XYZ file of C-alpha atoms in Angstrom:
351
model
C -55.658 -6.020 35.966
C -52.137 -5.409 36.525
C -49.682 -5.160 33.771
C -46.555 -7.162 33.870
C -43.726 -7.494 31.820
C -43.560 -11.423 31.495
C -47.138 -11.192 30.567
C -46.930 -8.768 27.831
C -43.663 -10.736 26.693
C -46.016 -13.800 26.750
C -48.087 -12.037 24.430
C -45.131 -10.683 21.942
C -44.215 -13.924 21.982
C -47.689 -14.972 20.496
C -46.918 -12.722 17.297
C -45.299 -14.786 14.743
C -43.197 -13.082 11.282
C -45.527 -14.332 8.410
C -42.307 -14.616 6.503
C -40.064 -15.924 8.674
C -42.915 -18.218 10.646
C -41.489 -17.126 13.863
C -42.211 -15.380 16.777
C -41.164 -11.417 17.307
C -39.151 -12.460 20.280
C -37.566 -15.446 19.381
C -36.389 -13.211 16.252
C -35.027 -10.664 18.534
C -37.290 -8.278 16.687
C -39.235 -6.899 19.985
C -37.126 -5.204 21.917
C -36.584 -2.774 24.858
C -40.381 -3.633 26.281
C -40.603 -1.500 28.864
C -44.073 -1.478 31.299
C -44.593 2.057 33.147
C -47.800 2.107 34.915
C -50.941 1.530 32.196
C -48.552 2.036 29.695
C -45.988 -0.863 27.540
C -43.681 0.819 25.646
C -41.328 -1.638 22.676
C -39.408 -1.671 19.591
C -39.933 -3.478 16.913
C -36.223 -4.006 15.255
C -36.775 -5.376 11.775
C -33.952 -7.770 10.760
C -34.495 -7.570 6.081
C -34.308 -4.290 4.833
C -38.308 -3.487 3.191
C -39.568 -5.873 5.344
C -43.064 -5.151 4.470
C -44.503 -6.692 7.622
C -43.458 -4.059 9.912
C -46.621 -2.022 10.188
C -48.842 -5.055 10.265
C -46.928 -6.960 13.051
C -46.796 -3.063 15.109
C -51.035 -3.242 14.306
C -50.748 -7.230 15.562
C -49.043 -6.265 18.856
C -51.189 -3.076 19.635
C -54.379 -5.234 19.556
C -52.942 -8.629 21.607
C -51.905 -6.000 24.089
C -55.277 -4.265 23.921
C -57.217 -7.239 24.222
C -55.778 -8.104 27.053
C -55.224 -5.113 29.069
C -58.281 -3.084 27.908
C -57.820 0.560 27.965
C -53.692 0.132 28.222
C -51.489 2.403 26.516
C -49.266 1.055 23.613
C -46.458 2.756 23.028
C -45.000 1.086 20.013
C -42.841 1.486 16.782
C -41.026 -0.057 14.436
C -37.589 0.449 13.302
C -35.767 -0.048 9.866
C -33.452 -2.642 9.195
C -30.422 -0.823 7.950
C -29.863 -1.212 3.851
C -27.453 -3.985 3.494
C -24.364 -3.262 2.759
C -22.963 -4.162 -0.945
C -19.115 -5.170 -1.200
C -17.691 -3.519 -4.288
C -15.760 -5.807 -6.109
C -11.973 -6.116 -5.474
C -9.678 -3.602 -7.434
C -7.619 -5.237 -9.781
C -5.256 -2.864 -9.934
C -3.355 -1.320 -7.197
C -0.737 -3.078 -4.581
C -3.167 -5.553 -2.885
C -1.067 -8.739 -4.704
C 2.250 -7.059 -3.729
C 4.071 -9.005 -0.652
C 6.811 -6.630 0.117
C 7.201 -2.694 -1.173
C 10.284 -1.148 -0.096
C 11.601 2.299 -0.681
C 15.038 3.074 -1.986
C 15.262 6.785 -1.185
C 18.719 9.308 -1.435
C 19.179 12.006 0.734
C 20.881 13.620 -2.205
C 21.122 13.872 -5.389
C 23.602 12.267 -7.989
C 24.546 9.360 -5.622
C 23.272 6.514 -7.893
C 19.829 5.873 -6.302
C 17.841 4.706 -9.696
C 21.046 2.639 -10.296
C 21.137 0.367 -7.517
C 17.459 0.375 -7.763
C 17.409 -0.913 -11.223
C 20.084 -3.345 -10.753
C 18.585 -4.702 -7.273
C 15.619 -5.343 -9.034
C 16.667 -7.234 -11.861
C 19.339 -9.469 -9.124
C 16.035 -10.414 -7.233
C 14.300 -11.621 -10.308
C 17.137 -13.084 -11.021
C 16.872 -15.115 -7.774
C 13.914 -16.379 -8.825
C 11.190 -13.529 -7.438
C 8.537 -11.803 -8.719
C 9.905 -8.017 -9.210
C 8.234 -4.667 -9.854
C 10.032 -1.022 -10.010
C 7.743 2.247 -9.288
C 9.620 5.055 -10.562
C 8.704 7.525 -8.310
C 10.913 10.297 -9.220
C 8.709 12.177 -11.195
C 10.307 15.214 -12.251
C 13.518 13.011 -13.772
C 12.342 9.855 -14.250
C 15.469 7.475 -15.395
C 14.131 3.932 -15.044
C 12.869 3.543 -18.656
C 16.220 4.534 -20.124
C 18.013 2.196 -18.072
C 16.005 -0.762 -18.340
C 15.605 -0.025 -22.332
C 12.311 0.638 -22.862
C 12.450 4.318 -23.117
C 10.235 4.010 -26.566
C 7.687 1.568 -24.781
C 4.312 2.903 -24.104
C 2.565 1.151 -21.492
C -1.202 -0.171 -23.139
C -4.264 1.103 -20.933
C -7.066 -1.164 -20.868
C -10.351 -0.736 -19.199
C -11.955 -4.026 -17.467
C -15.330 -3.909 -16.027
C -15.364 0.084 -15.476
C -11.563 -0.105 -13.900
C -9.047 1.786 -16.076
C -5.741 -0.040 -15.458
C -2.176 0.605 -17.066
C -0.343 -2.414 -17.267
C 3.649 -2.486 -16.240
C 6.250 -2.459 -19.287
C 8.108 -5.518 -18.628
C 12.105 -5.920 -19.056
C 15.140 -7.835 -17.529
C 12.118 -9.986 -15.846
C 11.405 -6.750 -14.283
C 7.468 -5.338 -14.216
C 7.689 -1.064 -14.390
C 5.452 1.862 -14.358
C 7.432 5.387 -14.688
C 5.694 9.049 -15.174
C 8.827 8.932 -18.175
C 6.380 6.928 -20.070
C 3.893 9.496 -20.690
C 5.968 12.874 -20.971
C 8.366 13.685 -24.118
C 11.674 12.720 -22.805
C 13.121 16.140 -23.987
C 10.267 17.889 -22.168
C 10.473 19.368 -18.433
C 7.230 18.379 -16.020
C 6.618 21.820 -13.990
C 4.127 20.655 -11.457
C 3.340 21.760 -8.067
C 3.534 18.895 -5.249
C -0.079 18.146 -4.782
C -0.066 18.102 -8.829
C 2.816 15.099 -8.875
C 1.286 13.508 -6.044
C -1.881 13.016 -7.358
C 0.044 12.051 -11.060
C 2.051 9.323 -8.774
C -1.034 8.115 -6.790
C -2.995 7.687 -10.414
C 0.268 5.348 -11.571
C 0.383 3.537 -8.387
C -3.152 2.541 -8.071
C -4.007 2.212 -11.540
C -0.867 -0.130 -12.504
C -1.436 -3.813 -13.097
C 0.942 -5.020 -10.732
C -0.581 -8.599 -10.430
C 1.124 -11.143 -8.011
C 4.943 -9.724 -6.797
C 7.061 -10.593 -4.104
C 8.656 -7.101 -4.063
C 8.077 -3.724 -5.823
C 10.617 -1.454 -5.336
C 10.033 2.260 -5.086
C 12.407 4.352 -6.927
C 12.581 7.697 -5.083
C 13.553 11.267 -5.870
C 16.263 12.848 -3.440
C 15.839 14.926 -0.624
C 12.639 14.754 1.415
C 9.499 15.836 -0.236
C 5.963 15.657 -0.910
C 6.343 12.619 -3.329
C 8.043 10.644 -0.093
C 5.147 11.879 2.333
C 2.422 10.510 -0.667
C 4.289 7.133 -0.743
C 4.431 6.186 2.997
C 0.930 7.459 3.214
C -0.677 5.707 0.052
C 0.899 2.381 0.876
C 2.250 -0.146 3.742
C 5.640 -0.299 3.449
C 7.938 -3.392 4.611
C 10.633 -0.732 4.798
C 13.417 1.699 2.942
C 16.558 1.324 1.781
C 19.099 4.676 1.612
C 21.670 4.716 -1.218
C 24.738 7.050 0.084
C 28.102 7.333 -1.482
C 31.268 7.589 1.155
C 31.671 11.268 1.152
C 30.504 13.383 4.059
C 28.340 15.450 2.371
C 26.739 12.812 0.963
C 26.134 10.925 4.549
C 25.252 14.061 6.034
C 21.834 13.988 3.471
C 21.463 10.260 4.243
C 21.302 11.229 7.601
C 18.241 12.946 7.010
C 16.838 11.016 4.858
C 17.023 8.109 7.743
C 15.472 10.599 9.809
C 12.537 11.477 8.024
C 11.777 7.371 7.840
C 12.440 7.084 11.238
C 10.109 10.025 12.472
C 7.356 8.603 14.800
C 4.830 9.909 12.266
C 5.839 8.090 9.355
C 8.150 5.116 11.239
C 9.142 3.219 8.253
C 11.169 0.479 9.283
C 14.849 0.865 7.668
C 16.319 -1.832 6.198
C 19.570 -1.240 5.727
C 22.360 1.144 3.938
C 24.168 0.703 0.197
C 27.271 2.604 -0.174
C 27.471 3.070 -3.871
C 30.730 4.410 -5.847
C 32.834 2.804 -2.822
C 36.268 3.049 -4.724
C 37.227 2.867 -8.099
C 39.914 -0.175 -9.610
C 41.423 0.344 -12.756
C 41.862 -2.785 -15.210
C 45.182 -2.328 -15.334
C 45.755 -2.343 -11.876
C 43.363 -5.136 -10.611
C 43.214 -5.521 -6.585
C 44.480 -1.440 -6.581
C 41.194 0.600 -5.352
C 41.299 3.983 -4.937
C 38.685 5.693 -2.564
C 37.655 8.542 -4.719
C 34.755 9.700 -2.863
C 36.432 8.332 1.082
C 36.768 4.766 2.484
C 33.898 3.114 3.997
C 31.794 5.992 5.134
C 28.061 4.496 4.706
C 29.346 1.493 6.668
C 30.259 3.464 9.717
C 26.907 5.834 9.323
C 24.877 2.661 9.633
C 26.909 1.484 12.590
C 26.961 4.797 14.167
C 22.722 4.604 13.619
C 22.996 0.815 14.507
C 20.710 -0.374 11.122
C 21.884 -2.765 8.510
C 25.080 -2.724 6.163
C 23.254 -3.932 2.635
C 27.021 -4.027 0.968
C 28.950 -1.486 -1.008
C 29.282 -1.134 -4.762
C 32.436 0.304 -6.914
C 32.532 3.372 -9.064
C 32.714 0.719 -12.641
C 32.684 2.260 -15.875
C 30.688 -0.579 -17.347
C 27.650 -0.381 -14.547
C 27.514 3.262 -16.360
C 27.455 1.646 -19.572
C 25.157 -0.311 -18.410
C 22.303 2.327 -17.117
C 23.012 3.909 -20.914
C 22.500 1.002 -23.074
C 19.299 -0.182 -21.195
C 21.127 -3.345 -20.104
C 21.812 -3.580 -16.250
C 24.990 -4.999 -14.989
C 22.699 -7.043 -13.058
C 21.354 -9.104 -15.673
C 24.741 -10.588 -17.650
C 27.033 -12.746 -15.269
C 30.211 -11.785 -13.845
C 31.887 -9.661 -10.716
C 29.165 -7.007 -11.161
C 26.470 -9.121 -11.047
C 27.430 -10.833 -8.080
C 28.067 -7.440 -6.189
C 24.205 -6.862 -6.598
C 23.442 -10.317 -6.032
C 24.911 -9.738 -2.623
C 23.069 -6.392 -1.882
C 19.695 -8.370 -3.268
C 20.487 -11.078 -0.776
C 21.364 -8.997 2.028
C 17.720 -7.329 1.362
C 16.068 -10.535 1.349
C 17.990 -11.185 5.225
C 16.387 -7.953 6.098
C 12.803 -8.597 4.861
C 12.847 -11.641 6.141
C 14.121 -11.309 9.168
């Protein structure tokens, strides 16, 4: 009798699952039949991992087959279903809740960086968001002196086998700094991957929660710590803090640069000229441009990306960044210069 393929699939067909009270076909379980000569060649695909059925409904086949085609050889065999795959449970801590994450990065040194970072972050809680600051300069960390809490200690908790640091809070601002567990007196005298890996463990161990921005305090320059951040985390862009002097807008430069590289392509959000002139009280409306006139604001024209605003050399936004008490949070001309540059960021993020 000759074999034929609808035949034997008539006959697969006849093999029901005991579990599932279906046939092997219907199930999709017999596949690839294949009829060469005297010979039927198939597959039998299991769908539950351990199905214990699978050599029973193989012995099932051989001896439909056989009964019908006497003397026919079966070439059959049954294959696994692959273990199912278990979902670990979310990680509660970590940037997952965290809508924007922007980096406010220096091409040098000494230009104010953590200063406008601290202050833009307490002017966009201010306006009514959900703030956290990353100090990311780990070899001179200078957020917890400047937001106040340089005696804090941030409490570690452990919840369901996740070890997770949560954020000193101040000024309605949520922050995590490498200051917080080194002697303020002592120098950290790591190698890269070393501070890295000490930034990564911060990062992804902080309780960040639920924030509309968490802003990334960098050190200056270009280093490992900037290649860790764009790698570790999505972000909605950076932010480069300049003052008006060439030297000054020659590192920005660079710093633009290195966000702008194809390999890292960070979108850039705009350009804060900090220490923009000085005004003495006695001479309100006099400004003298210490440092030049405008020189950020042409850079960022020259490079066509976003003017942020520019902020004046003050003696009490000093004070300020000493005392633990940003500018930012009290009312008054300062304030309102950062509530510009936090508004201007907002623009640019939500463009």
């Amino acid at each position: 009798m000759q074999i034929t393929h609808e035949r034997v699939m008539e006959l697969l067909a006849s093999i029901k699952h005991p579990a599932m009270k279906q046939d092997i076909v219907s199930l999709g379980i017999a596949q690839e039949v294949a009829v060469e000569g005297n010979a039927v060649s198939f597959i039998l695909r299991l769908i539950e991992p351990n199905d214990a059925f699978g050599g029973s409904l193989l012995r099932a086949c051989k001896r439909a087959l056989e009964a019908e085609y006497p003397g026919v050889e079966v070439r059959g065999s049954v294959q696994e279903a692959a273990p199912a795959k278990v979902e670990a449970p979310p990680r509660k801590g970590g940037v997952a809740g965290v809508k924007h994450i922007v980096a406010i990065a220096s091409g040098k040194g000494g230009v104010g960086k953590s200063t406008i970072t601290v202050n833009l972050a307490v002017a966009l809680a201010r306006r009514g968001h959900r703030v956290g600051v990353l100090d990311a300069d780990v070899f001179g960390p200078s957020l917890p002196l400047m937001l106040g809490v340089v005696d804090a200690r941030p409490e570690v908790i452990n919840d369901e086998g996740e070890d997770l640091i949560i954020p000193v809070e101040a000024h309605g601002v949520r922050m995590l700094s490498m200051g917080f567990f080194v002697s303020p007196s002592d120098a950290l005298v790591w190698r890269g991957p070393m501070a890295s890996n000490g930034l990564k463990q911060i990062l992804h161990m902080g309780l960040w929660g639920e924030l509309d921005y968490l802003l990334i305090d960098l050190p200056p320059g270009t280093s490992d710590i900037h290649l860790t951040v764009v790698q570790e985390m999505s972000l909605t862009g950076a932010v480069i803090v300049s003052t008006p002097q060439s030297v000054a807008l020659a590192d920005a430069q660079k710093a633009i640069s290195m966000f702008s590289n194809h390999e890292v392509n960070v979108p850039m959000l705009g350009l804060v000229e900090n220490m923009a002139w000085f005004e003495a009280e006695e001479l309100p409306g006099k400004r003298y441009y210490i440092f030049g006139k405008g020189g950020a604001e042409s850079l960022a024209g020259e490079l066509g990306i976003p003017f942020l605003g520019s902020v004046p050399i003050v003696e009490g936004i000093r004070e300020g960044g000493d005392s633990g008490s940003p500018v930012a949070s009290a009312d008054g001309p300062l304030a309102q210069a950062f509530d510009g540059l936090a508004a201007a960021l907002e623009a640019q993020v939500n463009r």
